[in-house]
Every structure is written in structure tokens, then in C-alpha cells.
Coordinates of C-alpha atoms and ligand atoms in Angstrom, one line a residue:
M1 CA 157.1 -49.2 -200.2
S2 CA 153.8 -49.0 -202.1
L3 CA 152.4 -52.3 -202.9
T4 CA 150.5 -51.2 -206.0
A5 CA 153.6 -49.5 -207.5
A6 CA 155.3 -52.9 -207.8
T7 CA 152.4 -54.8 -209.4
T8 CA 151.0 -55.2 -212.9
S9 CA 147.5 -56.6 -213.5
T10 CA 147.0 -59.2 -216.3
T11 CA 144.6 -61.9 -216.9
S12 CA 145.2 -65.2 -215.2
T13 CA 146.2 -68.3 -217.1
T14 CA 142.7 -69.6 -216.4
G15 CA 141.3 -66.5 -217.8
T16 CA 138.9 -66.0 -214.9
A17 CA 140.4 -63.4 -212.6
A18 CA 142.8 -60.6 -212.7
T19 CA 146.3 -61.7 -211.5
I20 CA 149.4 -59.9 -210.5
T21 CA 152.6 -60.9 -212.3
R22 CA 155.1 -58.7 -210.4
I23 CA 155.1 -60.0 -206.9
P24 CA 156.0 -57.3 -204.3
G25 CA 158.8 -57.7 -201.8
P26 CA 161.5 -56.0 -199.8
P27 CA 164.4 -54.5 -201.7
G28 CA 167.0 -55.7 -199.2
L29 CA 170.5 -54.5 -199.0
P30 CA 172.3 -53.4 -202.2
L31 CA 175.0 -56.1 -202.1
V32 CA 173.2 -59.1 -200.6
G33 CA 169.5 -58.4 -201.0
S34 CA 167.5 -60.1 -198.2
L35 CA 170.1 -62.8 -197.6
L36 CA 171.1 -61.8 -194.0
D37 CA 167.4 -61.2 -193.0
L38 CA 166.4 -64.6 -194.3
T39 CA 169.3 -66.6 -192.7
R40 CA 169.7 -64.6 -189.4
R41 CA 166.1 -63.6 -188.5
P42 CA 163.7 -65.4 -190.9
L43 CA 160.7 -65.3 -188.6
R44 CA 160.8 -61.6 -188.0
T45 CA 161.5 -61.0 -191.6
Y46 CA 158.5 -63.0 -192.8
L47 CA 156.2 -61.3 -190.2
D48 CA 157.3 -57.9 -191.4
A49 CA 157.0 -58.9 -195.0
R50 CA 153.4 -60.0 -194.6
R51 CA 152.5 -56.7 -192.9
D52 CA 154.3 -54.6 -195.5
Y53 CA 153.6 -56.5 -198.7
G54 CA 150.7 -58.9 -198.2
D55 CA 150.2 -62.7 -198.5
V56 CA 152.6 -63.5 -201.3
V57 CA 156.0 -61.9 -201.1
R58 CA 159.1 -62.2 -203.3
F59 CA 162.6 -62.1 -201.7
A60 CA 165.9 -61.9 -203.5
A61 CA 168.9 -63.2 -201.7
G62 CA 172.6 -62.7 -202.7
P63 CA 174.6 -60.2 -204.7
P64 CA 173.3 -58.6 -207.9
G65 CA 173.6 -61.0 -210.8
L66 CA 173.6 -64.1 -208.6
R67 CA 170.4 -63.5 -206.7
A68 CA 168.2 -66.4 -205.8
E69 CA 164.5 -65.8 -205.6
F70 CA 162.1 -67.1 -202.9
Y71 CA 158.4 -66.7 -202.8
A72 CA 156.8 -66.7 -199.3
V73 CA 153.1 -67.6 -199.0
F74 CA 151.4 -66.6 -195.8
S75 CA 147.6 -67.1 -196.3
P76 CA 145.8 -70.3 -195.3
E77 CA 144.4 -70.5 -198.8
G78 CA 147.9 -70.4 -200.3
A79 CA 149.2 -73.0 -197.8
H80 CA 146.3 -75.3 -198.8
Q81 CA 147.1 -74.9 -202.5
V82 CA 150.8 -75.6 -202.0
L83 CA 150.5 -78.6 -199.6
G84 CA 147.1 -79.9 -200.5
S85 CA 145.1 -79.1 -203.6
E86 CA 148.1 -78.6 -205.9
A87 CA 150.6 -80.8 -204.0
A88 CA 151.8 -82.5 -207.2
N89 CA 153.0 -79.1 -208.5
F90 CA 155.0 -78.2 -205.4
R91 CA 157.7 -80.8 -204.8
K92 CA 160.4 -81.2 -202.2
D93 CA 163.0 -80.2 -204.8
N94 CA 163.8 -76.9 -203.2
S95 CA 167.2 -75.9 -202.0
F96 CA 166.4 -76.7 -198.3
Y97 CA 165.1 -80.2 -198.9
D98 CA 168.1 -80.8 -201.3
E99 CA 170.4 -79.8 -198.5
L100 CA 168.5 -81.8 -195.9
R101 CA 168.7 -84.9 -198.1
T102 CA 172.5 -84.5 -198.4
S103 CA 172.8 -84.0 -194.6
L104 CA 170.3 -86.6 -193.3
G105 CA 169.8 -88.9 -196.3
N106 CA 166.8 -90.1 -198.3
G107 CA 164.4 -91.1 -195.5
L108 CA 160.6 -90.7 -195.3
L109 CA 160.7 -86.9 -194.7
T110 CA 163.1 -86.2 -197.6
S111 CA 162.4 -88.8 -200.2
Q112 CA 160.1 -88.4 -203.2
D113 CA 158.3 -90.4 -206.0
G114 CA 158.9 -94.2 -206.1
D115 CA 161.3 -94.2 -203.1
Y116 CA 158.8 -92.2 -201.0
H117 CA 155.8 -94.4 -201.9
R118 CA 157.7 -97.6 -201.0
Q119 CA 158.9 -96.2 -197.7
R120 CA 155.5 -94.8 -196.8
R121 CA 153.8 -98.2 -197.5
L122 CA 156.3 -99.9 -195.4
I123 CA 156.2 -97.5 -192.4
Q124 CA 152.5 -96.5 -192.3
P125 CA 151.3 -99.6 -190.4
L126 CA 153.3 -98.4 -187.4
F127 CA 151.4 -95.1 -187.3
T128 CA 147.8 -96.3 -187.4
R129 CA 145.7 -95.0 -184.6
R130 CA 145.4 -98.4 -182.9
R131 CA 149.1 -99.0 -183.2
V132 CA 150.0 -95.6 -181.8
D133 CA 147.5 -95.9 -178.9
G134 CA 149.6 -99.0 -177.9
Y135 CA 152.6 -96.6 -177.3
A136 CA 150.8 -94.9 -174.4
E137 CA 152.2 -97.3 -171.9
A138 CA 155.8 -96.6 -172.8
V139 CA 155.0 -92.8 -172.6
G140 CA 153.5 -93.3 -169.1
Q141 CA 156.6 -95.1 -168.0
E142 CA 158.9 -92.5 -169.4
C143 CA 156.8 -89.8 -167.5
G144 CA 157.4 -91.8 -164.3
V145 CA 161.1 -91.8 -164.9
L146 CA 161.1 -88.1 -165.5
A147 CA 159.0 -87.3 -162.4
D148 CA 161.3 -89.4 -160.2
R149 CA 164.3 -87.4 -161.5
W150 CA 162.5 -84.0 -161.1
R151 CA 161.6 -84.8 -157.5
V152 CA 165.2 -84.8 -156.5
V153 CA 166.5 -81.9 -158.7
P154 CA 168.5 -79.6 -156.4
G155 CA 166.7 -76.3 -155.9
G156 CA 163.7 -77.5 -157.9
V157 CA 164.6 -75.5 -161.0
V158 CA 164.7 -77.2 -164.4
D159 CA 165.1 -76.0 -168.0
V160 CA 162.0 -77.4 -169.7
A161 CA 163.6 -77.0 -173.2
E162 CA 166.4 -79.3 -172.3
E163 CA 164.3 -81.6 -170.2
M164 CA 161.6 -82.1 -172.9
S165 CA 164.2 -82.6 -175.6
R166 CA 165.8 -85.5 -173.6
F167 CA 162.4 -86.9 -172.7
A168 CA 161.1 -86.9 -176.3
L169 CA 164.4 -88.4 -177.6
R170 CA 164.2 -91.2 -175.0
T171 CA 160.6 -91.9 -175.7
V172 CA 160.7 -92.0 -179.5
S173 CA 163.9 -94.1 -179.5
R174 CA 162.4 -96.5 -177.1
I175 CA 159.2 -96.9 -179.0
L176 CA 160.5 -96.9 -182.6
F177 CA 163.9 -98.5 -182.1
G178 CA 163.7 -100.3 -178.7
A179 CA 166.8 -98.4 -177.8
D180 CA 168.0 -96.6 -174.7
V181 CA 169.7 -93.4 -176.0
E182 CA 170.5 -91.8 -172.7
A183 CA 174.3 -92.0 -173.4
A184 CA 173.8 -90.2 -176.8
V185 CA 171.6 -87.3 -175.6
R186 CA 174.4 -84.8 -175.6
V187 CA 175.7 -85.8 -179.0
V188 CA 172.2 -85.5 -180.5
H189 CA 171.4 -82.2 -178.9
H190 CA 174.7 -80.7 -180.1
S191 CA 174.6 -82.1 -183.6
F192 CA 171.1 -81.5 -184.9
P193 CA 171.3 -77.7 -184.4
V194 CA 174.7 -77.6 -186.1
L195 CA 173.3 -79.3 -189.1
G196 CA 170.1 -77.3 -189.0
E197 CA 171.9 -74.0 -189.2
F198 CA 174.1 -75.3 -192.0
V199 CA 171.1 -76.4 -194.0
L200 CA 169.4 -73.1 -193.6
E201 CA 172.5 -71.1 -194.5
R202 CA 173.1 -73.2 -197.6
G203 CA 169.4 -73.3 -198.5
F204 CA 169.4 -69.5 -199.0
A205 CA 173.0 -69.2 -200.4
P206 CA 173.1 -68.1 -204.0
V207 CA 176.4 -69.8 -204.5
K208 CA 177.3 -72.9 -202.5
V209 CA 180.8 -73.8 -201.5
P210 CA 181.3 -77.5 -202.3
R211 CA 180.7 -79.6 -199.2
G212 CA 184.1 -81.3 -199.7
W213 CA 186.1 -78.1 -199.2
P214 CA 187.6 -77.9 -195.7
T215 CA 185.9 -74.7 -194.6
P216 CA 185.1 -74.3 -190.9
A217 CA 181.3 -74.6 -191.6
N218 CA 181.8 -77.7 -193.8
R219 CA 184.0 -79.3 -191.2
R220 CA 181.6 -78.6 -188.4
A221 CA 178.7 -80.0 -190.3
A222 CA 180.6 -83.1 -191.4
G223 CA 181.6 -83.7 -187.8
A224 CA 177.9 -83.4 -186.6
Q225 CA 176.8 -85.8 -189.4
R226 CA 179.5 -88.3 -188.4
D227 CA 178.5 -88.1 -184.8
L228 CA 174.8 -88.7 -185.6
Y229 CA 175.6 -91.6 -187.9
A230 CA 177.6 -93.1 -185.1
V231 CA 174.5 -92.9 -182.8
C232 CA 172.3 -94.6 -185.5
D233 CA 174.9 -97.3 -186.2
R234 CA 175.0 -98.1 -182.5
I235 CA 171.2 -98.4 -182.3
I236 CA 171.2 -100.7 -185.4
A237 CA 174.2 -102.8 -184.2
E238 CA 172.7 -103.3 -180.7
R239 CA 169.6 -104.7 -182.3
A240 CA 171.6 -107.0 -184.5
V241 CA 173.5 -108.3 -181.4
R242 CA 170.3 -108.9 -179.5
R243 CA 168.7 -110.6 -182.5
A244 CA 171.7 -112.9 -183.0
A245 CA 171.6 -113.7 -179.3
G246 CA 168.0 -114.6 -179.6
V247 CA 166.9 -112.0 -177.0
A248 CA 163.2 -111.1 -177.3
D249 CA 163.0 -107.4 -178.0
A250 CA 161.6 -105.2 -175.3
A251 CA 159.8 -103.0 -177.8
G252 CA 158.2 -106.0 -179.5
P253 CA 159.1 -107.6 -182.8
E254 CA 157.4 -105.0 -184.9
D255 CA 159.0 -101.7 -184.1
L256 CA 160.4 -99.4 -186.9
L257 CA 163.8 -100.8 -186.7
E258 CA 162.6 -104.4 -187.1
L259 CA 160.3 -103.5 -190.0
L260 CA 163.1 -101.7 -191.8
T261 CA 165.6 -104.5 -191.2
R262 CA 163.2 -107.1 -192.6
A263 CA 162.0 -105.0 -195.4
R264 CA 162.6 -106.2 -199.0
G265 CA 162.6 -104.2 -202.2
E266 CA 160.7 -105.2 -205.3
D267 CA 163.6 -107.5 -206.3
G268 CA 163.7 -109.0 -202.8
E269 CA 166.8 -107.0 -201.9
R270 CA 167.2 -105.6 -198.4
L271 CA 167.7 -101.9 -197.5
D272 CA 171.4 -101.5 -197.6
P273 CA 173.1 -100.4 -194.3
A274 CA 173.2 -96.7 -195.4
E275 CA 169.5 -96.6 -196.3
L276 CA 168.6 -98.2 -193.0
R277 CA 170.7 -95.6 -191.2
D278 CA 169.1 -92.8 -193.1
Q279 CA 165.6 -93.8 -191.9
V280 CA 166.8 -94.1 -188.3
L281 CA 168.4 -90.7 -188.5
I282 CA 165.3 -89.0 -190.1
F283 CA 163.0 -90.5 -187.4
L284 CA 165.4 -89.6 -184.7
L285 CA 165.2 -86.0 -185.8
A286 CA 161.5 -85.7 -186.9
G287 CA 160.3 -87.7 -184.0
H288 CA 161.9 -85.9 -181.1
E289 CA 162.8 -82.3 -181.7
T290 CA 159.3 -81.1 -182.8
T291 CA 157.5 -82.9 -180.0
A292 CA 160.0 -81.6 -177.5
T293 CA 159.6 -78.0 -178.6
S294 CA 155.8 -78.2 -178.4
L295 CA 155.8 -79.8 -175.0
A296 CA 158.4 -77.3 -173.7
F297 CA 156.4 -74.3 -174.8
A298 CA 153.1 -75.8 -173.5
L299 CA 154.7 -76.2 -170.0
F300 CA 156.4 -72.8 -170.1
L301 CA 153.2 -71.0 -171.2
L302 CA 151.3 -72.7 -168.4
A303 CA 154.0 -71.8 -166.0
K304 CA 153.5 -68.1 -166.9
H305 CA 149.7 -68.1 -166.9
P306 CA 148.2 -69.1 -163.6
E307 CA 144.5 -69.1 -164.6
Q308 CA 145.1 -71.5 -167.6
R309 CA 147.4 -73.5 -165.4
R310 CA 144.7 -73.9 -162.8
R311 CA 142.2 -75.1 -165.4
A312 CA 144.7 -77.6 -166.9
R313 CA 145.7 -78.9 -163.5
E314 CA 142.0 -79.5 -162.5
E315 CA 141.5 -81.5 -165.6
A316 CA 144.7 -83.5 -165.1
D317 CA 143.7 -84.2 -161.4
A318 CA 140.2 -85.3 -162.3
V319 CA 141.3 -87.7 -165.1
L320 CA 144.7 -89.0 -164.0
A321 CA 144.4 -89.2 -160.2
G322 CA 146.6 -92.0 -158.8
R323 CA 147.4 -93.9 -162.0
A324 CA 149.5 -93.9 -165.1
P325 CA 148.0 -92.3 -168.3
V326 CA 146.5 -94.6 -171.0
A327 CA 145.6 -93.8 -174.6
A328 CA 141.8 -93.4 -173.8
D329 CA 142.7 -90.5 -171.6
L330 CA 143.4 -88.3 -174.6
E331 CA 139.6 -87.9 -175.2
A332 CA 139.1 -87.0 -171.6
L333 CA 141.7 -84.2 -171.6
P334 CA 140.2 -81.6 -174.0
Y335 CA 141.6 -78.6 -172.2
L336 CA 145.1 -79.9 -172.2
T337 CA 144.7 -80.7 -175.9
Q338 CA 143.6 -77.0 -176.4
V339 CA 146.7 -75.8 -174.5
L340 CA 149.0 -77.9 -176.6
K341 CA 147.4 -76.7 -179.9
E342 CA 147.7 -73.1 -178.7
A343 CA 151.4 -73.7 -177.8
M344 CA 151.9 -75.1 -181.3
R345 CA 150.1 -72.1 -182.8
L346 CA 152.4 -69.6 -181.1
Y347 CA 155.5 -71.8 -181.4
P348 CA 155.1 -74.1 -184.4
A349 CA 158.2 -76.4 -184.4
A350 CA 158.1 -76.6 -188.2
S351 CA 157.9 -72.8 -188.4
Q352 CA 158.7 -72.7 -192.1
M353 CA 158.8 -75.3 -194.9
G354 CA 159.6 -75.2 -198.5
R355 CA 158.8 -76.6 -202.0
R356 CA 159.7 -75.9 -205.6
S357 CA 157.0 -75.4 -208.2
V358 CA 157.0 -77.5 -211.4
E359 CA 154.7 -75.3 -213.4
E360 CA 153.5 -71.7 -213.2
S361 CA 150.6 -71.3 -210.7
V362 CA 148.3 -68.5 -209.4
I363 CA 148.4 -68.2 -205.6
D364 CA 146.2 -65.6 -204.0
G365 CA 146.0 -63.8 -207.3
Y366 CA 149.8 -63.7 -207.8
V367 CA 151.5 -65.5 -210.7
V368 CA 154.2 -67.7 -209.2
P369 CA 156.5 -68.8 -212.0
A370 CA 157.6 -72.4 -212.8
G371 CA 160.6 -73.5 -210.9
A372 CA 160.0 -71.1 -208.0
Q373 CA 161.3 -71.8 -204.5
V374 CA 158.2 -71.4 -202.4
I375 CA 158.3 -70.9 -198.6
L376 CA 155.4 -71.5 -196.3
A377 CA 155.6 -70.1 -192.8
P378 CA 153.1 -71.4 -190.2
W379 CA 154.9 -68.9 -187.9
V380 CA 153.2 -66.1 -189.8
T381 CA 149.9 -67.8 -190.8
H382 CA 149.4 -68.7 -187.1
R383 CA 149.6 -65.0 -186.3
H384 CA 147.7 -63.8 -189.4
P385 CA 145.4 -60.9 -188.1
D386 CA 142.6 -61.9 -190.6
H387 CA 142.3 -65.2 -188.9
W388 CA 143.4 -64.7 -185.3
E389 CA 142.2 -62.0 -182.9
Q390 CA 145.0 -60.6 -180.7
P391 CA 147.4 -63.2 -182.2
D392 CA 150.2 -62.8 -179.7
R393 CA 147.9 -63.6 -176.7
F394 CA 148.0 -67.1 -175.2
D395 CA 144.4 -68.3 -175.2
P396 CA 143.7 -72.0 -175.4
D397 CA 140.0 -71.4 -175.8
R398 CA 140.7 -70.5 -179.4
F399 CA 140.7 -74.3 -179.9
L400 CA 137.2 -74.9 -178.5
P401 CA 135.6 -77.3 -181.0
E402 CA 133.0 -74.7 -182.1
R403 CA 135.7 -72.0 -182.7
E404 CA 137.9 -74.5 -184.5
K405 CA 135.1 -75.3 -186.9
E406 CA 134.8 -71.7 -188.0
R407 CA 138.4 -71.4 -189.0
H408 CA 140.1 -72.2 -192.3
R409 CA 141.7 -75.6 -192.2
Y410 CA 145.1 -74.1 -192.9
A411 CA 144.9 -71.2 -190.5
W412 CA 146.6 -73.7 -188.1
Y413 CA 148.9 -76.3 -189.7
P414 CA 151.8 -77.2 -187.4
F415 CA 151.8 -80.7 -188.9
G416 CA 151.7 -79.6 -192.5
G417 CA 148.9 -80.9 -194.7
G418 CA 148.0 -82.8 -197.9
P419 CA 149.8 -86.0 -199.0
R420 CA 153.0 -85.2 -197.2
A421 CA 151.4 -84.3 -193.8
C422 CA 153.2 -85.4 -190.7
I423 CA 153.0 -89.2 -190.2
G424 CA 153.6 -88.7 -186.5
Q425 CA 150.8 -86.3 -185.7
H426 CA 148.7 -88.6 -183.6
F427 CA 151.8 -90.1 -181.9
S428 CA 152.9 -86.6 -181.0
M429 CA 149.5 -85.4 -179.8
L430 CA 149.1 -88.5 -177.7
E431 CA 152.5 -88.3 -176.2
S432 CA 152.3 -84.6 -175.5
V433 CA 148.9 -84.5 -174.0
L434 CA 149.4 -87.5 -171.7
T435 CA 152.8 -86.1 -170.6
L436 CA 151.4 -82.7 -169.9
G437 CA 148.6 -84.3 -167.8
A438 CA 151.0 -86.5 -165.8
L439 CA 153.4 -83.7 -165.1
L440 CA 150.7 -81.2 -164.1
R441 CA 149.2 -83.8 -161.7
D442 CA 152.6 -84.4 -160.1
F443 CA 154.1 -80.8 -160.0
D444 CA 153.2 -77.2 -159.8
F445 CA 155.2 -75.0 -162.2
E446 CA 156.2 -71.4 -162.0
A447 CA 158.3 -69.6 -164.7
V448 CA 161.7 -68.4 -163.6
D449 CA 162.7 -66.9 -167.0
R450 CA 160.2 -64.6 -168.7
G451 CA 161.3 -64.3 -172.3
V452 CA 162.8 -66.9 -174.7
R453 CA 165.4 -66.2 -177.4
L454 CA 164.5 -68.1 -180.5
G455 CA 166.5 -69.2 -183.5
Q456 CA 165.8 -71.1 -186.7
G457 CA 167.4 -74.3 -188.0
I458 CA 165.6 -77.2 -189.7
T459 CA 163.0 -76.5 -187.0
L460 CA 162.4 -73.7 -184.5
Q461 CA 165.3 -73.5 -182.0
V462 CA 165.3 -72.3 -178.4
R463 CA 168.5 -70.4 -177.7
S464 CA 168.1 -69.4 -174.1
P465 CA 167.0 -71.2 -170.9
M466 CA 163.3 -71.8 -170.3
R467 CA 163.6 -72.4 -166.6
V468 CA 160.7 -73.2 -164.3
R469 CA 160.5 -73.8 -160.6
L470 CA 158.9 -77.2 -159.7
T471 CA 157.0 -77.9 -156.6
P472 CA 156.1 -81.6 -156.2
R473 CA 152.3 -82.0 -155.4
G474 CA 150.8 -84.4 -152.9
Ligands
LIG501 C1 154.7 -81.5 -182.5 C2 155.3 -82.5 -183.2 C3 155.5 -82.5 -184.7 C4 155.4 -81.5 -185.6 C5 155.1 -80.0 -185.3 C6 155.7 -82.1 -186.9 C7 155.6 -81.4 -188.1 C8 155.7 -82.0 -189.3 C9 155.5 -81.3 -190.5 C10 155.1 -79.8 -190.7 C11 155.7 -82.2 -191.5 C12 155.6 -81.9 -193.0 C13 156.8 -81.3 -193.6 C14 156.6 -80.7 -195.0 O1 155.5 -80.8 -195.6 O2 157.6 -80.2 -195.6 C15 156.1 -83.4 -190.9 C16 156.4 -84.6 -191.6 C17 156.9 -85.7 -191.0 N1 156.9 -85.9 -189.7 FE1 156.4 -84.7 -188.2 N2 156.0 -83.4 -186.7 C18 155.9 -83.7 -185.4 C19 156.1 -85.0 -184.8 C20 156.5 -86.1 -185.5 C21 156.8 -87.4 -184.9 C22 156.5 -87.7 -183.4 C23 157.2 -88.2 -185.9 C24 157.7 -89.6 -185.8 C25 157.6 -90.4 -184.8 C26 157.3 -87.4 -187.1 C27 157.7 -87.8 -188.3 C28 157.5 -87.2 -189.5 C29 157.8 -87.7 -190.8 C30 158.5 -89.1 -191.1 C31 157.4 -86.8 -191.8 C32 157.4 -87.0 -193.3 C33 156.1 -87.6 -193.7 C34 155.9 -87.8 -195.1 O3 156.3 -87.0 -196.0 O4 155.2 -88.8 -195.5 N3 156.8 -86.1 -186.8 N4 156.1 -83.3 -189.6

């Protein structure tokens, strides 16, 4: 389809530049528009859309007469505008965040306005650099537990997607909630993807079946939500028992659970049990799935690329020989940091995110109407040919400091940006780089599987094994 045929030039609202009022986009299928493309293969659909229509693309989903419109923005400049410079105009009022709020509650990721500011003020002290650096010891100990288990794996083959998911869940639960969640690993790994797919389907659906109706999808999602609530309730109850018994907490008195339990609202009221559970659930999700995905891909990419693996291992050996990692090692592991950033470029865990505009705005010369559902896709921006040479190639040297400086701030934004940027960014980088270092020092890796089947839920999902063969070193 010709791009120019679908556009009309006018003068912008600011009167300074020509703008385009009819945003181009795929026609989709006669009966459902782009609904199936957006729900079943969103990442491929966005990549094709950028190639065919440019940096701002309009999608229509659903049957004629009931179509919902979505505006995807792929340029770094557009991402900066939506997340950063005009953040107040792009709120978490879109259909995905609405669905996520209903599924996971009103926690720090999903809340807005007064609720959000109160929560962020309360939680922020746990995520200062100094505070997070203090979590390195727990990360090192969890790496030790993992390495001990890997040394006795029969046949020496592990699925790094599964392994990193369990590792990240254990680590974040221990640090933020002082909890051992080993027994709940299976429930969590089953339930989050079920909810994720449900949220994505409903987010794009032009007409939503009420959640209370007993459809198979509603029942599955309600079951997953119930199971996750049970995990959170157990974490909270165990703390209450220990507190009542006067047992000093292993995670220290000031972890997230303690802060939230002691928190008082403006009138001195406590968080009610449901609010407390919502925060625990949000952090359980936000704090483990994303880090697990990044770590799994970093390991898998290294397992497939011997030259980069050799460089990474040399660095790990030089810095971490014979001892557990500490926070200060992060600065001494620049190549591993580059590897991780490159893994997050190619496989950003938050591969898409959404907002709704309050007022009309002009993005990349296109007029995006008030009330528009806007989708940002780091998956596409991270492969944008104007910003990345040979974008599909694994090349950690793209993140050499001098090359990073030359790039647009939002050409790479796996942690989002602006006022709602990820609170766990430093936590995640520290955990991931130290873990990569410790594992490379202790094991050699070789990929067993070559490709990976991906899916999309709330975050990027791995739908096939990512097996590597481990050889213990020294
Ligand atoms: C590689 C790891 C991670 C990635 C890729 C990631 C990505 C993101 C992104 C893109 C956002 C912004 C979402 C939006 O604007 O719609 C976000 C927000 C958030 N992340 Fe992360 N995240 C990671 C790790 C973590 C960790 C370890 C934690 C907690 C321990 C965490 C907790 C949160 C929270 C609570 C928010 C909401 C912050 C706010 O709105 O103030 N994330 N994350």
C-alpha cells in the first residue's frame, strides 16, 4: 500500500510544521481488521508495520462498526515524547493497563495520580543505589545455590529459561519479602503466563465479555489469579507469624514487606490486606519475569557465540576468581554489562507498552487524536534500521560507551523512561551482571537448541526450551 495515498497534509496545531492527519496502517482482514495479527503475533506485526508504513502506524481491530483503534509509535523520538517530554499527556488509562489493574491490582506498576505518588514515596527508599548495592550479597548466595544444583544435573543439560525464572523469583522474593518461594515456583510459572495472555487478548478486544461470565478463558484467568493471591497471602502470613513470634527477620527489618505492612495513609490508616497483597503481587511479577528473560537470553546468546563467550569468561575470571561477587564488581565487568544490554536490545522483556492520550498531539509529524490508545514497541525500536546497523546481529560492542553516547536516548529503552521508568533498573542490572559473571566463572556453556519460539503476554514469553550443555570449570 502506498503511504502517501493514505495521508493528508495540514498545518500542525502549533502552526510550525506540516502534519499528517490520516495515519497510515494495514487494512487487516475484512471481518476482524488486525485483531488476530495483534493478539497472535504482535511483534512480527509491528516489525512489518514499521517497514511498510513508517514510524507511526494506525491499527484497527475488530469487526466493522466495533473497531478499536491503536496507534503504534516506533521511533526513539516518539517514545521520548510519550514516556518523557509529554508523559502527562500519555496516561496508563489504556485498555492493557486497565486489564492489568483488574488482574493484578493497584500496585506501583499500575496505579496513577495520588495513589501512585504515595506508593512511590513509600517504596523508593528501597531502590536507592546504596540500598540496592546491599542486595548483592543475597544475589551471590543465590548464585552459589544455583551452581551447586547445576553441578549435579544429570547429563549436564539445563533449560536456561526455566532456570533463570526460578532463580530470579527466588532472589527477588528473598530480597523484597524475606520469603522462600521454592514451593510456589510451579504455581507462579503457570499462572503469570495465563493472566498475561488473557490481558493481551482483552486489551485488544473491541467488545469484552464480562469477567464474571463463566467462559473457559474467564475461568482459567480467575483460577490463575486465585493461585497467585494464595502465594502472596502465604508470604504475608508467614511474616506475620514470625513477627508475632518475635523472630528477627532474615532479610532485615526494612524489606518491602515490612515497609508496606508498617505504612500508614494520610489519616494514619494501614494498607488494607487487599492493597498489601496487590503490591506483593505486582513486585513478584515485575521483579522476576523481566530479569529472568534478560538473563536467560544473555546466557543463551553467549552459549551460541564462542568469541563473545570467550571475552565474557576472561572478564569474569579476572574479576571474580575464587570469591563471591560484590556490588563494586559491577563497575569492573563492563563487557558483561554490554552483553546484557545487547541481550535486552534483541529480547526486551517489556517488548511493548501502552498509554492513552489525554489531548491531541503531534508525534513524528502525525496528528494522534485525543483519547488514542498508543502502543510503544521497544522490540521494533531496538531493531530500527535508522539507529542500528545489522540489527539482528548479536554484537555487544554496540554498547561501548563511545558508541552509546552517539545514539538517541530512546533507541534503547528496555526499562521504559520518564517519570514512570522502571524502579528496579539498577537492581536488575546488578543482579544480572553479577549472576552472569558468577555462572561464566563456574561453567562453560554450549547451546543445545538453536532457535527459540517466542510469545507475548504482559511481557515477552519463551515458548520453547532454551537448553544449554553445562561443563563445570576448574
Ligand atoms: C530486565 C529487567 C526489567 C525490565 C526489562 C523492566 C522493565 C520495565 C519497564 C519497561 C517499566 C515501565 C513500564 C511502562 O512504562 O509502562 C517498568 C516499570 C516498573 N518495574 Fe521494571 N523491569 C525490570 C526489572 C524490574 C525489577 C527487578 C523490579 C523490582 C524489583 C521492577 C519493578 C518495576 C516497577 C514497580 C515498575 C513501575 C514503576 C513506576 O511506575 O514507578 N522491574 N519496568
